[in-house]
Amino acid sequence: MTTTTLESVCILEKDSTGDVLTTWAFPGVSATLEEVITLRSQLSSSVIELDFTFSKFKDQWVYIYTNVPQGSPLSAVSAFSLCLVSKHFHPEKYGSLAKLLWSVYAQTGTPVKVQEGFLSVLVRGAYGEFSESQYNPRQAWLASPVSALVETFREQVMLLWTGVMLKKRIVVYSPQLEQLLTFVRAIPLLALHRQSWDMLRPFVTLSTAEL
């Protein structure tokens, strides 16, 4: 029996006119979460800065893989996103699954196969080349080294450490999304004894729904 914490999966598409719509979801997402996912998918931007992103909204982790289909039956779609919603923090695990399900949809053009994969992971913990047993939670905790924080802040990293230990709110800004995600996920390592990444909000767009 699998112990997966997957909650839902959805597909967002950008058509040739530039409109972005959620075309399918299983078993479903709330209207507010759908709005947040749409904003974080990067589909409304002219350039996809990063094909995979992870973020959090309330108590749900949002994993989005976005790319441009090549030679796909989705001829009217210029780009689309595959989003997974989970209670669990593990960008490597859910990023791998999101990319796999994205490829399944790009190749088949039908969400039925995506649903089949999603249910297979829920029931068996595996689908195709993906298996939950390959992923250890510690991989997610240690993916970004704490040395990156030290190199960036040097002696001032003590201020960051103090803020984490006192459970203060810390805002991180970066013009580069990949750099931001790498940096932010290392911050909880300053209080590794808590073994909790639930404090993170790695990527926000400052939309009304998120504020």
Short mmCIF file of C-alpha atoms in Angstrom, two decimals:
data_model
loop_
_atom_site.label_atom_id
_atom_site.label_comp_id
_atom_site.label_asym_id
_atom_site.label_seq_id
_atom_site.Cartn_x
_atom_site.Cartn_y
_atom_site.Cartn_z
CA MET A 1 0.00 0.00 0.00
CA THR A 2 1.36 3.38 -1.00
CA THR A 3 1.62 6.31 1.41
CA THR A 4 1.56 8.99 -1.28
CA THR A 5 0.24 12.41 -0.34
CA LEU A 6 -0.89 13.37 -3.83
CA GLU A 7 -4.18 15.25 -3.79
CA SER A 8 -4.92 16.29 -7.36
CA VAL A 9 -3.58 16.79 -10.88
CA CYS A 10 -4.55 19.36 -13.46
CA ILE A 11 -3.61 20.50 -16.96
CA LEU A 12 -3.40 24.11 -18.09
CA GLU A 13 -3.10 25.01 -21.76
CA LYS A 14 -2.08 28.12 -23.66
CA ASP A 15 -3.67 28.25 -27.10
CA SER A 16 -2.46 29.95 -30.25
CA THR A 17 -4.27 33.16 -29.30
CA GLY A 18 -2.45 33.39 -25.96
CA ASP A 19 -5.43 32.46 -23.77
CA VAL A 20 -4.63 30.29 -20.74
CA LEU A 21 -7.23 27.86 -19.42
CA THR A 22 -7.39 24.93 -17.04
CA THR A 23 -8.67 22.25 -19.41
CA TRP A 24 -8.77 19.29 -17.05
CA ALA A 25 -8.44 18.48 -13.35
CA PHE A 26 -8.80 15.34 -11.29
CA PRO A 27 -10.43 15.02 -8.86
CA GLY A 28 -10.50 18.83 -8.90
CA VAL A 29 -9.03 22.04 -7.48
CA SER A 30 -10.72 25.02 -5.87
CA ALA A 31 -11.26 28.20 -7.86
CA THR A 32 -8.73 30.05 -5.69
CA LEU A 33 -6.06 27.39 -6.08
CA GLU A 34 -6.73 27.26 -9.81
CA GLU A 35 -6.08 31.01 -10.01
CA VAL A 36 -2.81 30.64 -8.11
CA ILE A 37 -1.66 27.72 -10.27
CA THR A 38 -2.43 29.66 -13.44
CA LEU A 39 -0.35 32.62 -12.29
CA ARG A 40 2.57 30.41 -11.26
CA SER A 41 2.52 28.29 -14.43
CA GLN A 42 4.36 31.01 -16.43
CA LEU A 43 1.97 30.38 -19.34
CA SER A 44 0.89 34.01 -19.32
CA SER A 45 4.51 35.10 -19.83
CA SER A 46 6.17 35.41 -23.21
CA VAL A 47 9.05 33.21 -22.02
CA ILE A 48 9.06 30.09 -19.85
CA GLU A 49 11.92 30.94 -17.49
CA LEU A 50 12.02 27.57 -15.75
CA ASP A 51 10.28 24.39 -16.89
CA PHE A 52 9.74 23.05 -13.35
CA THR A 53 8.73 25.06 -10.30
CA PHE A 54 7.64 24.18 -6.79
CA SER A 55 5.70 26.44 -4.47
CA LYS A 56 3.18 26.34 -1.68
CA PHE A 57 -0.30 27.75 -1.23
CA LYS A 58 -1.77 27.50 2.25
CA ASP A 59 -1.02 23.89 3.29
CA GLN A 60 -0.66 22.49 -0.22
CA TRP A 61 2.53 22.07 -2.23
CA VAL A 62 2.18 22.93 -5.90
CA TYR A 63 4.48 21.28 -8.45
CA ILE A 64 4.27 22.55 -12.04
CA TYR A 65 6.04 21.31 -15.15
CA THR A 66 5.62 23.63 -18.15
CA ASN A 67 6.98 23.25 -21.66
CA VAL A 68 6.23 23.53 -25.37
CA PRO A 69 4.99 20.32 -27.04
CA GLN A 70 6.89 19.28 -30.16
CA GLY A 71 5.26 17.09 -32.79
CA SER A 72 2.28 16.57 -30.51
CA PRO A 73 -1.38 15.84 -31.31
CA LEU A 74 -2.06 19.07 -29.41
CA SER A 75 -1.73 21.18 -32.56
CA ALA A 76 -3.77 24.11 -31.20
CA VAL A 77 -1.72 24.30 -27.99
CA SER A 78 1.39 26.48 -27.96
CA ALA A 79 2.42 25.39 -24.42
CA PHE A 80 0.90 23.59 -21.48
CA SER A 81 1.50 22.84 -17.81
CA LEU A 82 1.03 19.69 -15.79
CA CYS A 83 0.42 20.49 -12.13
CA LEU A 84 0.47 18.15 -9.14
CA VAL A 85 -0.89 19.17 -5.74
CA SER A 86 0.42 17.38 -2.66
CA LYS A 87 0.74 17.70 1.10
CA HIS A 88 4.35 16.58 0.88
CA PHE A 89 7.54 18.54 0.16
CA HIS A 90 9.72 16.67 -2.33
CA PRO A 91 10.50 18.66 -5.52
CA GLU A 92 12.67 15.89 -6.98
CA LYS A 93 10.00 13.21 -6.62
CA TYR A 94 7.03 15.21 -7.78
CA GLY A 95 9.04 17.01 -10.43
CA SER A 96 9.93 13.66 -11.96
CA LEU A 97 6.30 12.53 -11.90
CA ALA A 98 5.01 15.84 -13.29
CA LYS A 99 7.48 15.64 -16.20
CA LEU A 100 6.46 12.04 -16.90
CA LEU A 101 2.74 12.83 -16.92
CA TRP A 102 3.43 15.94 -19.02
CA SER A 103 5.12 13.71 -21.62
CA VAL A 104 2.21 11.25 -21.52
CA TYR A 105 -0.26 14.04 -22.31
CA ALA A 106 2.00 15.52 -25.00
CA GLN A 107 2.24 12.14 -26.72
CA THR A 108 -1.38 11.06 -26.43
CA GLY A 109 -3.33 14.30 -26.30
CA THR A 110 -5.82 12.77 -23.86
CA PRO A 111 -6.07 13.31 -20.09
CA VAL A 112 -7.36 9.74 -19.69
CA LYS A 113 -3.78 8.44 -19.75
CA VAL A 114 -2.73 11.13 -17.25
CA GLN A 115 -5.54 10.05 -14.93
CA GLU A 116 -4.43 6.44 -15.34
CA GLY A 117 -0.89 7.37 -14.27
CA PHE A 118 -2.11 9.49 -11.36
CA LEU A 119 -4.30 6.67 -10.01
CA SER A 120 -1.50 4.15 -10.47
CA VAL A 121 0.76 6.24 -8.24
CA LEU A 122 -2.02 6.65 -5.67
CA VAL A 123 -2.71 2.91 -5.51
CA ARG A 124 0.65 1.27 -6.24
CA GLY A 125 3.15 4.09 -5.72
CA ALA A 126 4.50 3.59 -9.23
CA TYR A 127 3.77 4.31 -12.88
CA GLY A 128 5.99 3.58 -15.85
CA GLU A 129 9.55 4.50 -14.96
CA PHE A 130 8.43 6.34 -11.82
CA SER A 131 8.45 4.70 -8.39
CA GLU A 132 8.01 6.42 -5.05
CA SER A 133 10.40 3.93 -3.45
CA GLN A 134 13.28 5.60 -5.31
CA TYR A 135 12.92 8.80 -3.30
CA ASN A 136 14.01 9.45 0.28
CA PRO A 137 12.72 12.55 2.14
CA ARG A 138 16.30 13.44 3.07
CA GLN A 139 17.01 14.01 -0.62
CA ALA A 140 14.58 16.91 -0.55
CA TRP A 141 16.04 18.32 2.67
CA LEU A 142 19.65 18.29 1.49
CA ALA A 143 19.25 19.14 -2.21
CA SER A 144 20.43 22.73 -1.69
CA PRO A 145 23.58 23.04 0.46
CA VAL A 146 23.67 25.45 3.37
CA SER A 147 27.04 26.60 2.04
CA ALA A 148 25.14 28.59 -0.59
CA LEU A 149 23.69 30.74 2.18
CA VAL A 150 27.10 31.24 3.78
CA GLU A 151 28.71 32.20 0.47
CA THR A 152 25.97 34.72 -0.22
CA PHE A 153 25.68 36.37 3.21
CA ARG A 154 29.07 35.54 4.74
CA GLU A 155 29.16 36.78 8.35
CA GLN A 156 25.63 38.18 8.03
CA VAL A 157 24.30 34.65 7.72
CA MET A 158 24.05 34.84 11.52
CA LEU A 159 21.21 37.31 11.13
CA LEU A 160 19.42 34.85 8.87
CA TRP A 161 20.07 32.03 11.34
CA THR A 162 18.69 34.15 14.21
CA GLY A 163 15.54 34.89 12.19
CA VAL A 164 14.99 31.20 11.47
CA MET A 165 15.57 30.17 15.09
CA LEU A 166 13.12 32.81 16.31
CA LYS A 167 10.60 31.76 13.63
CA LYS A 168 10.53 35.21 12.08
CA ARG A 169 9.17 35.87 8.61
CA ILE A 170 11.96 36.22 6.05
CA VAL A 171 11.34 37.63 2.57
CA VAL A 172 13.75 36.66 -0.22
CA TYR A 173 13.77 38.44 -3.57
CA SER A 174 15.60 37.38 -6.70
CA PRO A 175 15.14 38.34 -10.37
CA GLN A 176 16.02 34.75 -11.30
CA LEU A 177 13.44 32.11 -10.41
CA GLU A 178 15.84 29.16 -10.45
CA GLN A 179 18.25 30.95 -8.11
CA LEU A 180 15.38 31.86 -5.80
CA LEU A 181 14.08 28.29 -5.49
CA THR A 182 17.57 26.91 -4.88
CA PHE A 183 18.33 29.51 -2.22
CA VAL A 184 15.03 29.42 -0.35
CA ARG A 185 14.90 25.66 0.11
CA ALA A 186 18.27 25.78 1.90
CA ILE A 187 17.05 28.15 4.62
CA PRO A 188 15.44 25.44 6.84
CA LEU A 189 18.86 23.78 7.06
CA LEU A 190 19.77 26.51 9.53
CA ALA A 191 17.38 24.74 11.91
CA LEU A 192 17.78 21.19 10.65
CA HIS A 193 16.79 19.72 14.02
CA ARG A 194 13.19 20.70 13.25
CA GLN A 195 13.24 18.74 9.98
CA SER A 196 10.42 20.92 8.70
CA TRP A 197 10.13 22.63 5.34
CA ASP A 198 6.49 23.58 5.93
CA MET A 199 7.55 27.14 6.74
CA LEU A 200 8.56 27.80 3.15
CA ARG A 201 6.67 29.76 0.53
CA PRO A 202 9.30 29.40 -2.20
CA PHE A 203 7.59 31.26 -5.02
CA VAL A 204 4.75 33.79 -4.87
CA THR A 205 3.39 36.19 -7.47
CA LEU A 206 1.86 38.74 -5.08
CA SER A 207 -1.58 38.25 -6.59
CA THR A 208 -4.70 39.10 -4.59
CA ALA A 209 -5.42 35.41 -4.01
CA GLU A 210 -1.95 34.86 -2.53
CA LEU A 211 -1.99 37.92 -0.27
#
